[in-house]
mmCIF file of C-alpha atoms in Angstrom:
data_model
loop_
_atom_site.group_PDB
_atom_site.id
_atom_site.type_symbol
_atom_site.label_atom_id
_atom_site.label_comp_id
_atom_site.label_asym_id
_atom_site.label_seq_id
_atom_site.Cartn_x
_atom_site.Cartn_y
_atom_site.Cartn_z
ATOM 1 C CA MET E 1410 -38.288 -30.932 -0.551
ATOM 2 C CA ASP E 1411 -34.623 -31.499 -1.325
ATOM 3 C CA LYS E 1412 -32.394 -29.144 0.432
ATOM 4 C CA ILE E 1413 -31.130 -26.176 -1.510
ATOM 5 C CA THR E 1414 -27.260 -25.974 -1.519
ATOM 6 C CA ASN E 1415 -25.427 -22.858 -2.379
ATOM 7 C CA THR E 1416 -22.823 -24.120 -5.626
ATOM 8 C CA SER E 1417 -21.316 -20.234 -5.168
ATOM 9 C CA PRO E 1418 -18.194 -20.189 -3.063
ATOM 10 C CA ASN E 1419 -18.731 -17.846 -0.156
ATOM 11 C CA PHE E 1420 -15.020 -16.659 1.293
ATOM 12 C CA GLY E 1421 -14.386 -13.851 3.110
ATOM 13 C CA SER E 1422 -10.638 -13.681 4.065
ATOM 14 C CA LYS E 1423 -7.299 -11.408 3.454
ATOM 15 C CA TYR E 1424 -4.340 -13.356 2.907
ATOM 16 C CA LEU E 1425 -0.842 -11.727 3.422
ATOM 17 C CA LEU E 1426 2.149 -13.360 1.403
ATOM 18 C CA LYS E 1427 5.963 -12.129 0.722
ATOM 19 C CA GLY E 1428 6.096 -11.100 -2.683
ATOM 20 C CA GLY E 1429 6.917 -8.832 -5.906
ATOM 21 C CA LEU E 1430 6.241 -8.302 -9.346
ATOM 22 C CA LYS E 1431 6.494 -11.600 -10.518
ATOM 23 C CA GLU E 1432 3.698 -12.423 -8.178
ATOM 24 C CA ILE E 1433 1.256 -9.870 -8.518
ATOM 25 C CA ASN E 1434 1.030 -10.481 -11.616
ATOM 26 C CA GLN E 1435 0.866 -14.024 -11.443
ATOM 27 C CA LEU E 1436 -2.767 -13.319 -8.946
ATOM 28 C CA ARG E 1437 -3.791 -10.626 -11.545
ATOM 29 C CA ASN E 1438 -3.551 -12.992 -14.567
ATOM 30 C CA GLU E 1439 -3.847 -16.242 -13.800
ATOM 31 C CA ILE E 1440 -5.093 -16.954 -10.287
ATOM 32 C CA ILE E 1441 -7.778 -14.304 -9.722
ATOM 33 C CA PRO E 1442 -9.521 -15.544 -13.326
ATOM 34 C CA THR E 1443 -9.445 -18.680 -12.457
ATOM 35 C CA PHE E 1444 -11.655 -18.585 -9.239
ATOM 36 C CA LYS E 1445 -13.639 -15.847 -10.889
ATOM 37 C CA LEU E 1446 -14.359 -18.979 -13.235
ATOM 38 C CA VAL E 1447 -15.413 -20.754 -9.359
ATOM 39 C CA THR E 1448 -16.877 -18.214 -7.803
ATOM 40 C CA LYS E 1449 -18.764 -14.785 -7.904
ATOM 41 C CA SER E 1450 -16.534 -13.767 -4.951
ATOM 42 C CA PRO E 1451 -14.983 -10.799 -5.595
ATOM 43 C CA VAL E 1452 -10.684 -10.861 -5.188
ATOM 44 C CA PHE E 1453 -8.561 -8.325 -5.065
ATOM 45 C CA PRO E 1454 -4.735 -8.452 -3.923
ATOM 46 C CA ILE E 1455 -2.653 -4.797 -3.442
ATOM 47 C CA SER E 1456 1.335 -5.061 -3.154
ATOM 48 C CA THR E 1457 2.171 -2.448 -0.945
ATOM 49 C CA ASP E 1458 4.992 -1.539 -2.995
ATOM 50 C CA GLU E 1459 2.983 -0.420 -5.740
ATOM 51 C CA TYR E 1460 0.726 1.346 -3.265
ATOM 52 C CA PHE E 1461 3.401 3.185 -1.554
ATOM 53 C CA LYS E 1462 6.842 3.053 -2.968
ATOM 54 C CA VAL E 1463 6.296 3.612 -6.535
ATOM 55 C CA PRO E 1464 4.863 6.877 -5.611
ATOM 56 C CA MET E 1465 7.457 7.648 -3.208
ATOM 57 C CA ARG E 1466 10.037 7.435 -5.563
ATOM 58 C CA LYS E 1467 8.417 8.550 -7.876
ATOM 59 C CA SER E 1468 8.268 11.649 -5.721
ATOM 60 C CA VAL E 1469 11.416 11.580 -4.058
ATOM 61 C CA ALA E 1470 13.124 11.908 -8.082
ATOM 62 C CA GLU E 1471 10.610 14.868 -8.592
ATOM 63 C CA ILE E 1472 11.728 16.437 -5.843
ATOM 64 C CA ALA E 1473 15.429 15.538 -6.323
ATOM 65 C CA LYS E 1474 15.200 17.134 -10.223
ATOM 66 C CA GLN E 1475 14.309 20.063 -8.723
ATOM 67 C CA THR E 1476 17.153 20.274 -6.526
ATOM 68 C CA GLY E 1477 19.584 20.349 -10.347
ATOM 69 C CA GLU E 1478 21.697 18.551 -7.676
ATOM 70 C CA GLY E 1479 21.649 15.286 -8.189
ATOM 71 C CA GLY E 1480 19.018 11.562 -7.987
ATOM 72 C CA ALA E 1481 16.864 10.196 -6.282
ATOM 73 C CA GLU E 1482 19.571 8.122 -4.394
ATOM 74 C CA TRP E 1483 21.443 11.718 -3.795
ATOM 75 C CA LEU E 1484 18.263 13.273 -2.337
ATOM 76 C CA VAL E 1485 18.017 10.242 0.045
ATOM 77 C CA GLN E 1486 21.280 10.566 1.663
ATOM 78 C CA ASN E 1487 22.231 13.970 1.303
ATOM 79 C CA ALA E 1488 18.951 14.119 3.629
ATOM 80 C CA GLU E 1489 19.930 11.372 6.074
ATOM 81 C CA ARG E 1490 23.693 12.500 6.467
ATOM 82 C CA ASN E 1491 23.351 16.058 6.646
ATOM 83 C CA TYR E 1492 19.238 16.668 8.498
ATOM 84 C CA GLY E 1493 18.806 13.093 9.883
ATOM 85 C CA VAL E 1494 15.937 12.747 7.690
ATOM 86 C CA LYS E 1495 15.748 8.556 6.956
ATOM 87 C CA VAL E 1496 13.337 7.790 3.674
ATOM 88 C CA ASN E 1497 12.875 4.443 3.222
ATOM 89 C CA LEU E 1498 12.871 3.641 -0.537
ATOM 90 C CA LYS E 1499 13.236 -0.389 0.226
ATOM 91 C CA ASP E 1500 10.417 -2.734 -0.553
ATOM 92 C CA ASN E 1501 8.287 -4.567 1.335
ATOM 93 C CA ASN E 1502 7.724 -7.224 -0.986
ATOM 94 C CA ASP E 1503 4.189 -8.010 0.941
ATOM 95 C CA ILE E 1504 1.125 -8.361 -1.159
ATOM 96 C CA PHE E 1505 -2.574 -8.617 0.777
ATOM 97 C CA VAL E 1506 -5.563 -10.755 -1.093
ATOM 98 C CA PHE E 1507 -9.199 -9.539 -0.088
ATOM 99 C CA THR E 1508 -11.764 -11.771 -0.478
ATOM 100 C CA GLY E 1509 -15.541 -11.331 -0.166
ATOM 101 C CA LYS E 1510 -16.756 -8.688 1.594
ATOM 102 C CA ASP E 1511 -13.312 -8.171 2.981
ATOM 103 C CA THR E 1512 -12.769 -6.352 -0.776
ATOM 104 C CA LEU E 1513 -15.867 -4.207 0.037
ATOM 105 C CA LYS E 1514 -14.535 -3.397 3.112
ATOM 106 C CA LEU E 1515 -11.320 -2.466 1.283
ATOM 107 C CA GLY E 1516 -13.182 0.048 -1.240
ATOM 108 C CA LYS E 1517 -14.120 1.912 2.153
ATOM 109 C CA PHE E 1518 -10.784 2.445 3.375
ATOM 110 C CA MET E 1519 -8.951 3.199 -0.084
ATOM 111 C CA ARG E 1520 -12.169 5.871 -0.593
ATOM 112 C CA GLN E 1521 -11.473 7.134 2.968
ATOM 113 C CA ARG E 1522 -8.075 7.377 2.914
ATOM 114 C CA GLN E 1523 -8.162 9.172 -1.179
ATOM 115 C CA THR E 1524 -10.222 11.757 0.120
ATOM 116 C CA LEU E 1525 -8.258 12.670 2.880
ATOM 117 C CA ALA E 1526 -4.720 12.554 0.697
ATOM 118 C CA GLY E 1527 -6.474 15.361 -1.493
ATOM 119 C CA GLN E 1528 -7.608 17.223 1.509
ATOM 120 C CA ILE E 1529 -3.943 16.796 2.627
ATOM 121 C CA LYS E 1530 -2.775 17.556 -0.557
ATOM 122 C CA THR E 1531 -4.481 20.955 -0.240
ATOM 123 C CA GLN E 1532 -3.256 21.359 3.220
ATOM 124 C CA PHE E 1533 0.391 20.483 2.314
ATOM 125 C CA GLU E 1534 1.287 23.671 0.703
ATOM 126 C CA ILE E 1535 -0.245 25.801 3.431
ATOM 127 C CA PHE E 1536 1.684 23.966 6.466
ATOM 128 C CA LYS E 1537 4.923 23.367 4.327
ATOM 129 C CA ASN E 1538 4.919 27.562 3.629
ATOM 130 C CA ALA E 1539 4.246 28.117 7.255
ATOM 131 C CA LEU E 1540 6.590 25.700 8.634
ATOM 132 C CA SER E 1541 9.185 26.873 6.371
ATOM 133 C CA LEU E 1542 9.664 30.197 8.739
ATOM 134 C CA THR E 1543 10.455 27.975 11.587
ATOM 135 C CA PHE E 1544 12.972 25.237 9.630
ATOM 136 C CA ALA E 1545 14.638 28.507 7.745
ATOM 137 C CA GLU E 1546 18.197 27.060 7.289
ATOM 138 C CA THR E 1547 16.772 23.559 6.533
ATOM 139 C CA PRO E 1548 16.474 23.944 2.365
ATOM 140 C CA LYS E 1549 13.226 23.772 0.681
ATOM 141 C CA HIS E 1550 14.066 20.272 -0.935
ATOM 142 C CA ILE E 1551 14.789 18.884 2.743
ATOM 143 C CA THR E 1552 11.409 20.004 4.175
ATOM 144 C CA ASN E 1553 9.294 18.707 0.588
ATOM 145 C CA LEU E 1554 11.042 15.394 1.454
ATOM 146 C CA LYS E 1555 10.503 15.282 5.064
ATOM 147 C CA PHE E 1556 6.564 16.146 4.622
ATOM 148 C CA LEU E 1557 6.590 13.467 2.051
ATOM 149 C CA ASN E 1558 8.000 10.563 4.020
ATOM 150 C CA LYS E 1559 6.108 11.705 7.118
ATOM 151 C CA TYR E 1560 2.972 11.530 4.847
ATOM 152 C CA ILE E 1561 3.347 8.184 3.367
ATOM 153 C CA GLU E 1562 4.476 6.813 6.874
ATOM 154 C CA LYS E 1563 1.446 7.721 8.143
ATOM 155 C CA GLU E 1564 -0.596 6.486 5.290
ATOM 156 C CA GLN E 1565 1.504 2.968 5.695
ATOM 157 C CA ASN E 1566 0.757 2.636 9.261
ATOM 158 C CA LYS E 1567 -2.772 3.074 9.072
ATOM 159 C CA PHE E 1568 -3.223 0.800 5.672
ATOM 160 C CA TYR E 1569 -0.902 -2.261 7.700
ATOM 161 C CA LYS E 1570 -3.365 -1.516 10.727
ATOM 162 C CA PHE E 1571 -6.814 -2.030 8.521
ATOM 163 C CA ALA E 1572 -5.207 -4.842 6.363
ATOM 164 C CA SER E 1573 -3.469 -6.742 9.193
ATOM 165 C CA LYS E 1574 -6.598 -7.210 11.307
ATOM 166 C CA ASP E 1575 -8.084 -10.530 10.912
ATOM 167 C CA CYS E 1576 -5.304 -11.525 8.456
ATOM 168 C CA LYS E 1577 -3.624 -14.898 7.516
ATOM 169 C CA LYS E 1578 -0.287 -15.108 6.584
ATOM 170 C CA VAL E 1579 0.621 -17.580 3.961
ATOM 171 C CA ASN E 1580 3.671 -18.545 3.348
ATOM 172 C CA ASN E 1581 3.764 -18.922 -0.459
ATOM 173 C CA MET E 1582 1.832 -18.443 -3.909
ATOM 174 C CA GLN E 1583 0.548 -22.247 -3.254
ATOM 175 C CA ASP E 1584 0.092 -21.868 0.509
ATOM 176 C CA LEU E 1585 -2.794 -19.019 -0.970
ATOM 177 C CA LEU E 1586 -4.531 -21.339 -3.222
ATOM 178 C CA VAL E 1587 -4.984 -24.261 0.021
ATOM 179 C CA ASN E 1588 -6.149 -21.724 2.212
ATOM 180 C CA MET E 1589 -8.317 -19.533 -0.765
ATOM 181 C CA ALA E 1590 -10.097 -22.981 -1.568
ATOM 182 C CA LYS E 1591 -10.355 -24.095 2.344
ATOM 183 C CA ASP E 1592 -12.075 -21.236 3.308
ATOM 184 C CA ASN E 1593 -14.051 -20.994 0.065
ATOM 185 C CA TYR E 1594 -16.707 -23.197 1.004
ATOM 186 C CA LYS E 1595 -17.688 -22.351 4.644
#
């Protein structure tokens, strides 16, 4: 009897590489479609800047707009200079690539965080109003920025802790491809 071999690659790994919009678009538009031609295993890239920094920048801009004083940069500088609130809007340039069963783990993690984010958003107004009495001399926009910053930092730390576990660091896109090809056939 002939031995049946699995012609569908079996891989399940996480990779971390440095990159921005160009690299994430290359992954989504070129590399992943190519891998989908040779494997049925899922591949999902996620940019920490899209996931954390873009929403943070939008929220900071909205808070700044509500003050009528200035833009996001003004708010960030004002918060640090006058209230000691440090907000980092700089990109991390980290891209995590999840493959195989790790994409399912990512999905579960994201659903849990989304549910929690909804709960926190609901509670945010209650806590903000209750604590605004404590920070009576702190302007509302600074209090909002402070809560937003703490929330994003907390969520980002949880994501990095989750994503970094058993994660392989790769130097560039070519290194990623080589590693994925090696891991492809276990």
